PDB file of C-alpha atoms in Angstrom:
ATOM      1  CA  MET F  65       0.000   0.000   0.000  1.00 86.00           C
ATOM      2  CA  TYR F  66       1.273   3.445  -0.942  1.00 87.00           C
ATOM      3  CA  GLU F  67       0.442   6.478   1.213  1.00 93.00           C
ATOM      4  CA  GLU F  68       1.694  10.060   1.236  1.00 95.00           C
ATOM      5  CA  ARG F  69       1.167  13.341   3.052  1.00 96.00           C
ATOM      6  CA  PRO F  70       2.534  16.878   2.874  1.00 97.00           C
ATOM      7  CA  SER F  71       5.802  17.288   4.764  1.00 97.00           C
ATOM      8  CA  ARG F  72       6.655  19.917   7.333  1.00 96.00           C
ATOM      9  CA  LEU F  73       9.439  20.829   4.892  1.00 96.00           C
ATOM     10  CA  ALA F  74       7.957  23.283   2.403  1.00 93.00           C
ATOM     11  CA  GLY F  75       6.966  21.663  -0.869  1.00 95.00           C
ATOM     12  CA  ALA F  76       8.121  18.183   0.153  1.00 97.00           C
ATOM     13  CA  VAL F  77       6.045  15.010   0.480  1.00 97.00           C
ATOM     14  CA  VAL F  78       6.434  12.166   2.961  1.00 97.00           C
ATOM     15  CA  TRP F  79       5.483   8.753   1.635  1.00 96.00           C
ATOM     16  CA  THR F  80       5.482   5.109   2.610  1.00 95.00           C
ATOM     17  CA  ASN F  81       5.163   2.074   0.382  1.00 91.00           C
ATOM     18  CA  THR F  82       4.466  -1.387   1.749  1.00 88.00           C
ATOM     19  CA  PRO F  83       4.057  -3.650  -1.284  1.00 77.00           C
ATOM     20  CA  ALA F  84       1.176  -6.105  -1.244  1.00 71.00           C
ATOM     21  CA  GLY F  85       0.664  -8.771  -3.871  1.00 63.00           C
ATOM     22  CA  ALA F  86       2.590  -9.561  -7.026  1.00 56.00           C
ATOM     23  CA  GLY F  87       3.807  -7.158  -9.666  1.00 61.00           C
ATOM     24  CA  ILE F  88       6.354  -4.384  -9.890  1.00 70.00           C
ATOM     25  CA  ARG F  89       5.136  -0.803 -10.052  1.00 78.00           C
ATOM     26  CA  PRO F  90       7.548   1.506 -11.896  1.00 85.00           C
ATOM     27  CA  VAL F  91       8.643   4.792 -10.341  1.00 91.00           C
ATOM     28  CA  LEU F  92       8.071   7.467 -12.980  1.00 95.00           C
ATOM     29  CA  PRO F  93      10.151  10.597 -13.599  1.00 97.00           C
ATOM     30  CA  ASP F  94       8.703  13.554 -11.670  1.00 97.00           C
ATOM     31  CA  GLY F  95      11.484  16.136 -11.459  1.00 97.00           C
ATOM     32  CA  CYS F  96      12.161  15.267  -7.817  1.00 98.00           C
ATOM     33  CA  MET F  97      14.806  13.617  -5.677  1.00 98.00           C
ATOM     34  CA  ASP F  98      14.094  11.491  -2.590  1.00 98.00           C
ATOM     35  CA  LEU F  99      15.753  10.628   0.705  1.00 98.00           C
ATOM     36  CA  LEU F 100      14.937   6.949   1.278  1.00 97.00           C
ATOM     37  CA  TRP F 101      14.834   4.524   4.189  1.00 97.00           C
ATOM     38  CA  SER F 102      14.453   0.786   3.729  1.00 95.00           C
ATOM     39  CA  GLU F 103      15.452  -2.119   5.951  1.00 93.00           C
ATOM     40  CA  GLY F 104      18.170  -0.209   7.795  1.00 95.00           C
ATOM     41  CA  ARG F 105      19.544   1.616   4.753  1.00 96.00           C
ATOM     42  CA  LEU F 106      19.612   5.336   3.996  1.00 98.00           C
ATOM     43  CA  LEU F 107      19.707   6.075   0.280  1.00 98.00           C
ATOM     44  CA  VAL F 108      19.183   8.914  -2.143  1.00 98.00           C
ATOM     45  CA  ALA F 109      17.117   8.573  -5.295  1.00 98.00           C
ATOM     46  CA  GLY F 110      18.500  10.847  -7.974  1.00 98.00           C
ATOM     47  CA  PRO F 111      16.405  12.526 -10.673  1.00 98.00           C
ATOM     48  CA  ASP F 112      15.033  10.018 -13.163  1.00 98.00           C
ATOM     49  CA  THR F 113      14.826  10.412 -16.921  1.00 97.00           C
ATOM     50  CA  HIS F 114      12.950   7.129 -17.368  1.00 95.00           C
ATOM     51  CA  ALA F 115      10.927   4.724 -15.254  1.00 94.00           C
ATOM     52  CA  HIS F 116      12.821   3.058 -12.414  1.00 92.00           C
ATOM     53  CA  LEU F 117      12.034  -0.529 -11.412  1.00 87.00           C
ATOM     54  CA  PRO F 118      12.837  -1.361  -7.758  1.00 81.00           C
ATOM     55  CA  ASP F 119      15.494  -4.032  -7.239  1.00 77.00           C
ATOM     56  CA  ASP F 120      13.384  -5.673  -4.512  1.00 76.00           C
ATOM     57  CA  PRO F 121       9.676  -5.055  -5.156  1.00 73.00           C
ATOM     58  CA  THR F 122       8.724  -6.687  -1.828  1.00 83.00           C
ATOM     59  CA  ALA F 123      10.755  -4.384   0.438  1.00 87.00           C
ATOM     60  CA  PRO F 124       8.954  -1.672   2.456  1.00 91.00           C
ATOM     61  CA  TRP F 125      10.114   1.892   1.840  1.00 94.00           C
ATOM     62  CA  THR F 126       9.772   5.256   3.539  1.00 97.00           C
ATOM     63  CA  GLY F 127      10.764   8.405   1.676  1.00 97.00           C
ATOM     64  CA  LEU F 128      10.910  12.160   1.715  1.00 98.00           C
ATOM     65  CA  ARG F 129      10.331  13.542  -1.777  1.00 98.00           C
ATOM     66  CA  PHE F 130      11.878  16.989  -2.107  1.00 98.00           C
ATOM     67  CA  TYR F 131      10.365  19.794  -4.131  1.00 97.00           C
ATOM     68  CA  PRO F 132      12.122  19.872  -7.534  1.00 98.00           C
ATOM     69  CA  GLY F 133      15.505  21.571  -7.384  1.00 97.00           C
ATOM     70  CA  THR F 134      15.834  21.728  -3.575  1.00 97.00           C
ATOM     71  CA  ALA F 135      17.621  18.465  -2.686  1.00 97.00           C
ATOM     72  CA  PRO F 136      21.122  19.231  -4.082  1.00 97.00           C
ATOM     73  CA  ALA F 137      21.689  22.120  -1.649  1.00 95.00           C
ATOM     74  CA  LEU F 138      20.839  19.838   1.284  1.00 95.00           C
ATOM     75  CA  LEU F 139      22.889  16.917   0.011  1.00 96.00           C
ATOM     76  CA  GLY F 140      25.849  18.978  -1.165  1.00 96.00           C
ATOM     77  CA  VAL F 141      25.926  17.174  -4.517  1.00 97.00           C
ATOM     78  CA  PRO F 142      24.878  18.461  -7.971  1.00 98.00           C
ATOM     79  CA  ALA F 143      21.777  16.662  -9.180  1.00 98.00           C
ATOM     80  CA  HIS F 144      23.348  15.590 -12.481  1.00 98.00           C
ATOM     81  CA  GLU F 145      25.852  13.412 -10.573  1.00 98.00           C
ATOM     82  CA  LEU F 146      22.911  11.350  -9.276  1.00 98.00           C
ATOM     83  CA  ARG F 147      20.825  11.248 -12.447  1.00 98.00           C
ATOM     84  CA  ASP F 148      19.071   7.865 -12.888  1.00 97.00           C
ATOM     85  CA  ARG F 149      20.860   6.475  -9.811  1.00 97.00           C
ATOM     86  CA  ARG F 150      20.020   5.140  -6.343  1.00 97.00           C
ATOM     87  CA  VAL F 151      23.019   5.605  -4.051  1.00 97.00           C
ATOM     88  CA  GLU F 152      23.786   4.962  -0.411  1.00 98.00           C
ATOM     89  CA  LEU F 153      23.883   8.175   1.605  1.00 98.00           C
ATOM     90  CA  ALA F 154      27.294   7.026   2.870  1.00 97.00           C
ATOM     91  CA  GLU F 155      28.641   7.582  -0.654  1.00 97.00           C
ATOM     92  CA  LEU F 156      27.808  11.275  -0.303  1.00 97.00           C
ATOM     93  CA  TRP F 157      28.400  11.982   3.395  1.00 97.00           C
ATOM     94  CA  PRO F 158      31.002  10.735   5.911  1.00 97.00           C
ATOM     95  CA  THR F 159      30.391   7.162   7.014  1.00 96.00           C
ATOM     96  CA  ALA F 160      30.386   7.967  10.733  1.00 97.00           C
ATOM     97  CA  GLN F 161      27.821  10.696  10.220  1.00 97.00           C
ATOM     98  CA  VAL F 162      25.538   8.400   8.238  1.00 97.00           C
ATOM     99  CA  ARG F 163      25.925   5.691  10.888  1.00 97.00           C
ATOM    100  CA  ARG F 164      24.621   8.115  13.526  1.00 97.00           C
ATOM    101  CA  LEU F 165      21.737   9.148  11.279  1.00 97.00           C
ATOM    102  CA  ARG F 166      20.855   5.525  10.614  1.00 97.00           C
ATOM    103  CA  ALA F 167      20.703   4.809  14.343  1.00 97.00           C
ATOM    104  CA  ARG F 168      18.525   7.890  14.793  1.00 96.00           C
ATOM    105  CA  VAL F 169      16.021   6.722  12.177  1.00 97.00           C
ATOM    106  CA  GLU F 170      15.962   3.189  13.577  1.00 96.00           C
ATOM    107  CA  ALA F 171      15.200   4.527  17.063  1.00 96.00           C
ATOM    108  CA  ALA F 172      12.373   6.783  15.860  1.00 96.00           C
ATOM    109  CA  ALA F 173       8.762   5.726  16.334  1.00 93.00           C
ATOM    110  CA  HIS F 174       8.136   6.693  12.717  1.00 94.00           C
ATOM    111  CA  PRO F 175      11.040   6.699  10.223  1.00 96.00           C
ATOM    112  CA  ALA F 176       9.253   9.327   8.126  1.00 95.00           C
ATOM    113  CA  THR F 177       9.349  11.794  11.019  1.00 95.00           C
ATOM    114  CA  ALA F 178      13.077  11.212  11.480  1.00 96.00           C
ATOM    115  CA  LEU F 179      13.707  11.828   7.766  1.00 97.00           C
ATOM    116  CA  GLU F 180      11.723  15.060   7.992  1.00 96.00           C
ATOM    117  CA  ASP F 181      13.657  16.209  11.046  1.00 96.00           C
ATOM    118  CA  LEU F 182      16.931  15.514   9.272  1.00 95.00           C
ATOM    119  CA  ALA F 183      15.873  17.520   6.229  1.00 96.00           C
ATOM    120  CA  LEU F 184      14.512  20.412   8.293  1.00 96.00           C
ATOM    121  CA  GLU F 185      17.830  20.693  10.130  1.00 95.00           C
ATOM    122  CA  ARG F 186      19.852  20.858   6.918  1.00 93.00           C
ATOM    123  CA  ALA F 187      17.599  22.388   4.274  1.00 91.00           C
ATOM    124  CA  ALA F 188      18.721  25.610   2.619  1.00 88.00           C
ATOM    125  CA  PRO F 189      16.266  28.414   1.769  1.00 89.00           C
ATOM    126  CA  PRO F 190      14.627  27.698  -1.605  1.00 87.00           C
ATOM    127  CA  ASP F 191      15.929  29.551  -4.652  1.00 94.00           C
ATOM    128  CA  PRO F 192      13.030  31.771  -5.813  1.00 95.00           C
ATOM    129  CA  GLN F 193      14.170  31.664  -9.444  1.00 95.00           C
ATOM    130  CA  LEU F 194      14.260  27.879  -9.519  1.00 96.00           C
ATOM    131  CA  ARG F 195      10.844  27.710  -7.868  1.00 96.00           C
ATOM    132  CA  HIS F 196       9.488  30.137 -10.481  1.00 97.00           C
ATOM    133  CA  LEU F 197      10.964  27.949 -13.214  1.00 97.00           C
ATOM    134  CA  VAL F 198       9.287  24.817 -11.866  1.00 98.00           C
ATOM    135  CA  THR F 199       5.952  26.558 -11.377  1.00 97.00           C
ATOM    136  CA  ALA F 200       5.998  28.023 -14.884  1.00 97.00           C
ATOM    137  CA  LEU F 201       7.013  24.785 -16.626  1.00 97.00           C
ATOM    138  CA  ALA F 202       4.525  22.745 -14.603  1.00 97.00           C
ATOM    139  CA  ALA F 203       1.815  25.096 -15.870  1.00 96.00           C
ATOM    140  CA  GLY F 204       2.932  24.546 -19.465  1.00 95.00           C
ATOM    141  CA  ARG F 205       4.877  27.764 -20.048  1.00 96.00           C
ATOM    142  CA  PRO F 206       7.542  27.526 -22.799  1.00 96.00           C
ATOM    143  CA  VAL F 207      11.155  27.263 -21.646  1.00 96.00           C
ATOM    144  CA  ALA F 208      12.318  30.272 -23.686  1.00 96.00           C
ATOM    145  CA  ALA F 209       9.547  32.502 -22.368  1.00 96.00           C
ATOM    146  CA  THR F 210      10.277  31.421 -18.806  1.00 97.00           C
ATOM    147  CA  ALA F 211      13.981  32.163 -19.239  1.00 96.00           C
ATOM    148  CA  ASP F 212      13.077  35.667 -20.435  1.00 96.00           C
ATOM    149  CA  GLU F 213      10.864  36.145 -17.375  1.00 95.00           C
ATOM    150  CA  LEU F 214      13.786  35.162 -15.158  1.00 95.00           C
ATOM    151  CA  GLY F 215      16.223  37.373 -17.060  1.00 96.00           C
ATOM    152  CA  VAL F 216      18.739  34.587 -17.696  1.00 95.00           C
ATOM    153  CA  GLY F 217      20.268  33.282 -20.902  1.00 95.00           C
ATOM    154  CA  ALA F 218      19.752  29.811 -22.290  1.00 93.00           C
ATOM    155  CA  ARG F 219      23.235  28.572 -21.342  1.00 95.00           C
ATOM    156  CA  GLN F 220      23.036  29.882 -17.796  1.00 96.00           C
ATOM    157  CA  LEU F 221      19.587  28.348 -17.343  1.00 97.00           C
ATOM    158  CA  HIS F 222      20.859  25.008 -18.647  1.00 97.00           C
ATOM    159  CA  ARG F 223      23.836  25.018 -16.250  1.00 97.00           C
ATOM    160  CA  ARG F 224      21.668  25.891 -13.274  1.00 97.00           C
ATOM    161  CA  SER F 225      19.128  23.261 -14.253  1.00 98.00           C
ATOM    162  CA  LEU F 226      21.773  20.536 -14.464  1.00 98.00           C
ATOM    163  CA  THR F 227      22.872  21.354 -10.917  1.00 98.00           C
ATOM    164  CA  ALA F 228      19.365  21.658  -9.488  1.00 98.00           C
ATOM    165  CA  PHE F 229      17.358  19.084 -11.450  1.00 98.00           C
ATOM    166  CA  GLY F 230      19.924  16.781 -13.044  1.00 98.00           C
ATOM    167  CA  TYR F 231      19.026  17.700 -16.623  1.00 98.00           C
ATOM    168  CA  GLY F 232      18.229  20.715 -18.774  1.00 98.00           C
ATOM    169  CA  PRO F 233      15.021  22.770 -18.606  1.00 98.00           C
ATOM    170  CA  LYS F 234      13.573  21.160 -21.734  1.00 97.00           C
ATOM    171  CA  THR F 235      13.805  17.713 -20.160  1.00 98.00           C
ATOM    172  CA  LEU F 236      12.292  19.081 -16.952  1.00 98.00           C
ATOM    173  CA  ALA F 237       9.432  20.593 -18.953  1.00 98.00           C
ATOM    174  CA  ARG F 238       8.841  17.275 -20.704  1.00 98.00           C
ATOM    175  CA  ILE F 239       8.728  15.362 -17.400  1.00 98.00           C
ATOM    176  CA  LEU F 240       6.385  17.884 -15.781  1.00 98.00           C
ATOM    177  CA  ARG F 241       4.140  17.710 -18.858  1.00 98.00           C
ATOM    178  CA  LEU F 242       3.947  13.936 -18.421  1.00 97.00           C
ATOM    179  CA  GLN F 243       2.923  14.365 -14.794  1.00 97.00           C
ATOM    180  CA  ARG F 244       0.316  16.934 -15.851  1.00 97.00           C
ATOM    181  CA  ALA F 245      -1.107  14.480 -18.396  1.00 97.00           C
ATOM    182  CA  LEU F 246      -1.244  11.625 -15.895  1.00 96.00           C
ATOM    183  CA  ALA F 247      -3.099  13.782 -13.381  1.00 96.00           C
ATOM    184  CA  LEU F 248      -5.704  14.665 -16.017  1.00 97.00           C
ATOM    185  CA  ALA F 249      -6.021  11.124 -17.337  1.00 97.00           C
ATOM    186  CA  ARG F 250      -6.624   9.774 -13.833  1.00 95.00           C
ATOM    187  CA  THR F 251      -9.760  11.931 -13.621  1.00 96.00           C
ATOM    188  CA  GLY F 252     -11.236   9.940 -16.509  1.00 96.00           C
ATOM    189  CA  LEU F 253     -10.594  12.548 -19.185  1.00 97.00           C
ATOM    190  CA  PRO F 254     -10.350  10.914 -22.648  1.00 96.00           C
ATOM    191  CA  HIS F 255      -6.808  10.496 -23.956  1.00 97.00           C
ATOM    192  CA  ALA F 256      -7.284  12.927 -26.846  1.00 97.00           C
ATOM    193  CA  ALA F 257      -8.535  15.660 -24.509  1.00 97.00           C
ATOM    194  CA  THR F 258      -5.746  14.858 -22.054  1.00 97.00           C
ATOM    195  CA  ALA F 259      -3.179  15.376 -24.810  1.00 98.00           C
ATOM    196  CA  THR F 260      -4.640  18.735 -25.832  1.00 97.00           C
ATOM    197  CA  ARG F 261      -4.960  20.098 -22.305  1.00 97.00           C
ATOM    198  CA  SER F 262      -1.471  18.890 -21.319  1.00 97.00           C
ATOM    199  CA  GLY F 263       0.260  20.661 -24.192  1.00 96.00           C
ATOM    200  CA  TYR F 264       0.913  17.764 -26.576  1.00 97.00           C
ATOM    201  CA  ALA F 265       0.470  18.202 -30.314  1.00 96.00           C
ATOM    202  CA  ASP F 266      -2.017  15.322 -30.435  1.00 97.00           C
ATOM    203  CA  GLN F 267      -2.842  11.978 -28.861  1.00 97.00           C
ATOM    204  CA  ALA F 268      -0.076  10.205 -30.789  1.00 97.00           C
ATOM    205  CA  HIS F 269       2.471  12.655 -29.389  1.00 97.00           C
ATOM    206  CA  LEU F 270       1.205  11.913 -25.872  1.00 98.00           C
ATOM    207  CA  ALA F 271       1.415   8.169 -26.498  1.00 97.00           C
ATOM    208  CA  ARG F 272       5.025   8.399 -27.729  1.00 97.00           C
ATOM    209  CA  ASP F 273       6.122  10.513 -24.773  1.00 96.00           C
ATOM    210  CA  VAL F 274       4.465   8.226 -22.246  1.00 97.00           C
ATOM    211  CA  ARG F 275       6.107   5.179 -23.833  1.00 96.00           C
ATOM    212  CA  GLU F 276       9.567   6.795 -23.951  1.00 96.00           C
ATOM    213  CA  LEU F 277       9.491   8.065 -20.361  1.00 96.00           C
ATOM    214  CA  SER F 278       7.692   5.175 -18.677  1.00 94.00           C
ATOM    215  CA  GLY F 279       8.173   2.147 -20.922  1.00 93.00           C
ATOM    216  CA  MET F 280       4.413   1.574 -20.780  1.00 93.00           C
ATOM    217  CA  THR F 281       1.280   2.772 -22.495  1.00 95.00           C
ATOM    218  CA  LEU F 282      -0.986   5.326 -20.872  1.00 95.00           C
ATOM    219  CA  THR F 283      -3.673   2.672 -20.436  1.00 94.00           C
ATOM    220  CA  GLU F 284      -1.213   0.370 -18.658  1.00 92.00           C
ATOM    221  CA  LEU F 285      -0.122   3.178 -16.347  1.00 90.00           C
ATOM    222  CA  LEU F 286      -3.676   4.045 -15.409  1.00 89.00           C
ATOM    223  CA  ARG F 287      -4.334   0.469 -14.302  1.00 83.00           C
TER     224      ARG F 287
END
Protein backbone atom coordinates (compact mmCIF):
# COMPACT_ATOMS: atom_id res chain seq x y z
CA MET A 1 0.00 0.00 0.00
CA TYR A 2 1.27 3.45 -0.94
CA GLU A 3 0.44 6.48 1.21
CA GLU A 4 1.69 10.06 1.24
CA ARG A 5 1.17 13.34 3.05
CA PRO A 6 2.53 16.88 2.87
CA SER A 7 5.80 17.29 4.76
CA ARG A 8 6.65 19.92 7.33
CA LEU A 9 9.44 20.83 4.89
CA ALA A 10 7.96 23.28 2.40
CA GLY A 11 6.97 21.66 -0.87
CA ALA A 12 8.12 18.18 0.15
CA VAL A 13 6.04 15.01 0.48
CA VAL A 14 6.43 12.17 2.96
CA TRP A 15 5.48 8.75 1.63
CA THR A 16 5.48 5.11 2.61
CA ASN A 17 5.16 2.07 0.38
CA THR A 18 4.47 -1.39 1.75
CA PRO A 19 4.06 -3.65 -1.28
CA ALA A 20 1.18 -6.11 -1.24
CA GLY A 21 0.66 -8.77 -3.87
CA ALA A 22 2.59 -9.56 -7.03
CA GLY A 23 3.81 -7.16 -9.67
CA ILE A 24 6.35 -4.38 -9.89
CA ARG A 25 5.14 -0.80 -10.05
CA PRO A 26 7.55 1.51 -11.90
CA VAL A 27 8.64 4.79 -10.34
CA LEU A 28 8.07 7.47 -12.98
CA PRO A 29 10.15 10.60 -13.60
CA ASP A 30 8.70 13.55 -11.67
CA GLY A 31 11.48 16.14 -11.46
CA CYS A 32 12.16 15.27 -7.82
CA MET A 33 14.81 13.62 -5.68
CA ASP A 34 14.09 11.49 -2.59
CA LEU A 35 15.75 10.63 0.70
CA LEU A 36 14.94 6.95 1.28
CA TRP A 37 14.83 4.52 4.19
CA SER A 38 14.45 0.79 3.73
CA GLU A 39 15.45 -2.12 5.95
CA GLY A 40 18.17 -0.21 7.79
CA ARG A 41 19.54 1.62 4.75
CA LEU A 42 19.61 5.34 4.00
CA LEU A 43 19.71 6.07 0.28
CA VAL A 44 19.18 8.91 -2.14
CA ALA A 45 17.12 8.57 -5.30
CA GLY A 46 18.50 10.85 -7.97
CA PRO A 47 16.40 12.53 -10.67
CA ASP A 48 15.03 10.02 -13.16
CA THR A 49 14.83 10.41 -16.92
CA HIS A 50 12.95 7.13 -17.37
CA ALA A 51 10.93 4.72 -15.25
CA HIS A 52 12.82 3.06 -12.41
CA LEU A 53 12.03 -0.53 -11.41
CA PRO A 54 12.84 -1.36 -7.76
CA ASP A 55 15.49 -4.03 -7.24
CA ASP A 56 13.38 -5.67 -4.51
CA PRO A 57 9.68 -5.06 -5.16
CA THR A 58 8.72 -6.69 -1.83
CA ALA A 59 10.75 -4.38 0.44
CA PRO A 60 8.95 -1.67 2.46
CA TRP A 61 10.11 1.89 1.84
CA THR A 62 9.77 5.26 3.54
CA GLY A 63 10.76 8.41 1.68
CA LEU A 64 10.91 12.16 1.71
CA ARG A 65 10.33 13.54 -1.78
CA PHE A 66 11.88 16.99 -2.11
CA TYR A 67 10.37 19.79 -4.13
CA PRO A 68 12.12 19.87 -7.53
CA GLY A 69 15.51 21.57 -7.38
CA THR A 70 15.83 21.73 -3.58
CA ALA A 71 17.62 18.47 -2.69
CA PRO A 72 21.12 19.23 -4.08
CA ALA A 73 21.69 22.12 -1.65
CA LEU A 74 20.84 19.84 1.28
CA LEU A 75 22.89 16.92 0.01
CA GLY A 76 25.85 18.98 -1.17
CA VAL A 77 25.93 17.17 -4.52
CA PRO A 78 24.88 18.46 -7.97
CA ALA A 79 21.78 16.66 -9.18
CA HIS A 80 23.35 15.59 -12.48
CA GLU A 81 25.85 13.41 -10.57
CA LEU A 82 22.91 11.35 -9.28
CA ARG A 83 20.82 11.25 -12.45
CA ASP A 84 19.07 7.86 -12.89
CA ARG A 85 20.86 6.47 -9.81
CA ARG A 86 20.02 5.14 -6.34
CA VAL A 87 23.02 5.61 -4.05
CA GLU A 88 23.79 4.96 -0.41
CA LEU A 89 23.88 8.17 1.60
CA ALA A 90 27.29 7.03 2.87
CA GLU A 91 28.64 7.58 -0.65
CA LEU A 92 27.81 11.27 -0.30
CA TRP A 93 28.40 11.98 3.39
CA PRO A 94 31.00 10.73 5.91
CA THR A 95 30.39 7.16 7.01
CA ALA A 96 30.39 7.97 10.73
CA GLN A 97 27.82 10.70 10.22
CA VAL A 98 25.54 8.40 8.24
CA ARG A 99 25.93 5.69 10.89
CA ARG A 100 24.62 8.11 13.53
CA LEU A 101 21.74 9.15 11.28
CA ARG A 102 20.86 5.53 10.61
CA ALA A 103 20.70 4.81 14.34
CA ARG A 104 18.52 7.89 14.79
CA VAL A 105 16.02 6.72 12.18
CA GLU A 106 15.96 3.19 13.58
CA ALA A 107 15.20 4.53 17.06
CA ALA A 108 12.37 6.78 15.86
CA ALA A 109 8.76 5.73 16.33
CA HIS A 110 8.14 6.69 12.72
CA PRO A 111 11.04 6.70 10.22
CA ALA A 112 9.25 9.33 8.13
CA THR A 113 9.35 11.79 11.02
CA ALA A 114 13.08 11.21 11.48
CA LEU A 115 13.71 11.83 7.77
CA GLU A 116 11.72 15.06 7.99
CA ASP A 117 13.66 16.21 11.05
CA LEU A 118 16.93 15.51 9.27
CA ALA A 119 15.87 17.52 6.23
CA LEU A 120 14.51 20.41 8.29
CA GLU A 121 17.83 20.69 10.13
CA ARG A 122 19.85 20.86 6.92
CA ALA A 123 17.60 22.39 4.27
CA ALA A 124 18.72 25.61 2.62
CA PRO A 125 16.27 28.41 1.77
CA PRO A 126 14.63 27.70 -1.60
CA ASP A 127 15.93 29.55 -4.65
CA PRO A 128 13.03 31.77 -5.81
CA GLN A 129 14.17 31.66 -9.44
CA LEU A 130 14.26 27.88 -9.52
CA ARG A 131 10.84 27.71 -7.87
CA HIS A 132 9.49 30.14 -10.48
CA LEU A 133 10.96 27.95 -13.21
CA VAL A 134 9.29 24.82 -11.87
CA THR A 135 5.95 26.56 -11.38
CA ALA A 136 6.00 28.02 -14.88
CA LEU A 137 7.01 24.79 -16.63
CA ALA A 138 4.52 22.75 -14.60
CA ALA A 139 1.82 25.10 -15.87
CA GLY A 140 2.93 24.55 -19.46
CA ARG A 141 4.88 27.76 -20.05
CA PRO A 142 7.54 27.53 -22.80
CA VAL A 143 11.15 27.26 -21.65
CA ALA A 144 12.32 30.27 -23.69
CA ALA A 145 9.55 32.50 -22.37
CA THR A 146 10.28 31.42 -18.81
CA ALA A 147 13.98 32.16 -19.24
CA ASP A 148 13.08 35.67 -20.44
CA GLU A 149 10.86 36.15 -17.38
CA LEU A 150 13.79 35.16 -15.16
CA GLY A 151 16.22 37.37 -17.06
CA VAL A 152 18.74 34.59 -17.70
CA GLY A 153 20.27 33.28 -20.90
CA ALA A 154 19.75 29.81 -22.29
CA ARG A 155 23.24 28.57 -21.34
CA GLN A 156 23.04 29.88 -17.80
CA LEU A 157 19.59 28.35 -17.34
CA HIS A 158 20.86 25.01 -18.65
CA ARG A 159 23.84 25.02 -16.25
CA ARG A 160 21.67 25.89 -13.27
CA SER A 161 19.13 23.26 -14.25
CA LEU A 162 21.77 20.54 -14.46
CA THR A 163 22.87 21.35 -10.92
CA ALA A 164 19.36 21.66 -9.49
CA PHE A 165 17.36 19.08 -11.45
CA GLY A 166 19.92 16.78 -13.04
CA TYR A 167 19.03 17.70 -16.62
CA GLY A 168 18.23 20.71 -18.77
CA PRO A 169 15.02 22.77 -18.61
CA LYS A 170 13.57 21.16 -21.73
CA THR A 171 13.81 17.71 -20.16
CA LEU A 172 12.29 19.08 -16.95
CA ALA A 173 9.43 20.59 -18.95
CA ARG A 174 8.84 17.27 -20.70
CA ILE A 175 8.73 15.36 -17.40
CA LEU A 176 6.39 17.88 -15.78
CA ARG A 177 4.14 17.71 -18.86
CA LEU A 178 3.95 13.94 -18.42
CA GLN A 179 2.92 14.36 -14.79
CA ARG A 180 0.32 16.93 -15.85
CA ALA A 181 -1.11 14.48 -18.40
CA LEU A 182 -1.24 11.62 -15.90
CA ALA A 183 -3.10 13.78 -13.38
CA LEU A 184 -5.70 14.67 -16.02
CA ALA A 185 -6.02 11.12 -17.34
CA ARG A 186 -6.62 9.77 -13.83
CA THR A 187 -9.76 11.93 -13.62
CA GLY A 188 -11.24 9.94 -16.51
CA LEU A 189 -10.59 12.55 -19.18
CA PRO A 190 -10.35 10.91 -22.65
CA HIS A 191 -6.81 10.50 -23.96
CA ALA A 192 -7.28 12.93 -26.85
CA ALA A 193 -8.53 15.66 -24.51
CA THR A 194 -5.75 14.86 -22.05
CA ALA A 195 -3.18 15.38 -24.81
CA THR A 196 -4.64 18.74 -25.83
CA ARG A 197 -4.96 20.10 -22.30
CA SER A 198 -1.47 18.89 -21.32
CA GLY A 199 0.26 20.66 -24.19
CA TYR A 200 0.91 17.76 -26.58
CA ALA A 201 0.47 18.20 -30.31
CA ASP A 202 -2.02 15.32 -30.43
CA GLN A 203 -2.84 11.98 -28.86
CA ALA A 204 -0.08 10.20 -30.79
CA HIS A 205 2.47 12.65 -29.39
CA LEU A 206 1.21 11.91 -25.87
CA ALA A 207 1.42 8.17 -26.50
CA ARG A 208 5.03 8.40 -27.73
CA ASP A 209 6.12 10.51 -24.77
CA VAL A 210 4.46 8.23 -22.25
CA ARG A 211 6.11 5.18 -23.83
CA GLU A 212 9.57 6.79 -23.95
CA LEU A 213 9.49 8.07 -20.36
CA SER A 214 7.69 5.17 -18.68
CA GLY A 215 8.17 2.15 -20.92
CA MET A 216 4.41 1.57 -20.78
CA THR A 217 1.28 2.77 -22.50
CA LEU A 218 -0.99 5.33 -20.87
CA THR A 219 -3.67 2.67 -20.44
CA GLU A 220 -1.21 0.37 -18.66
CA LEU A 221 -0.12 3.18 -16.35
CA LEU A 222 -3.68 4.04 -15.41
CA ARG A 223 -4.33 0.47 -14.30
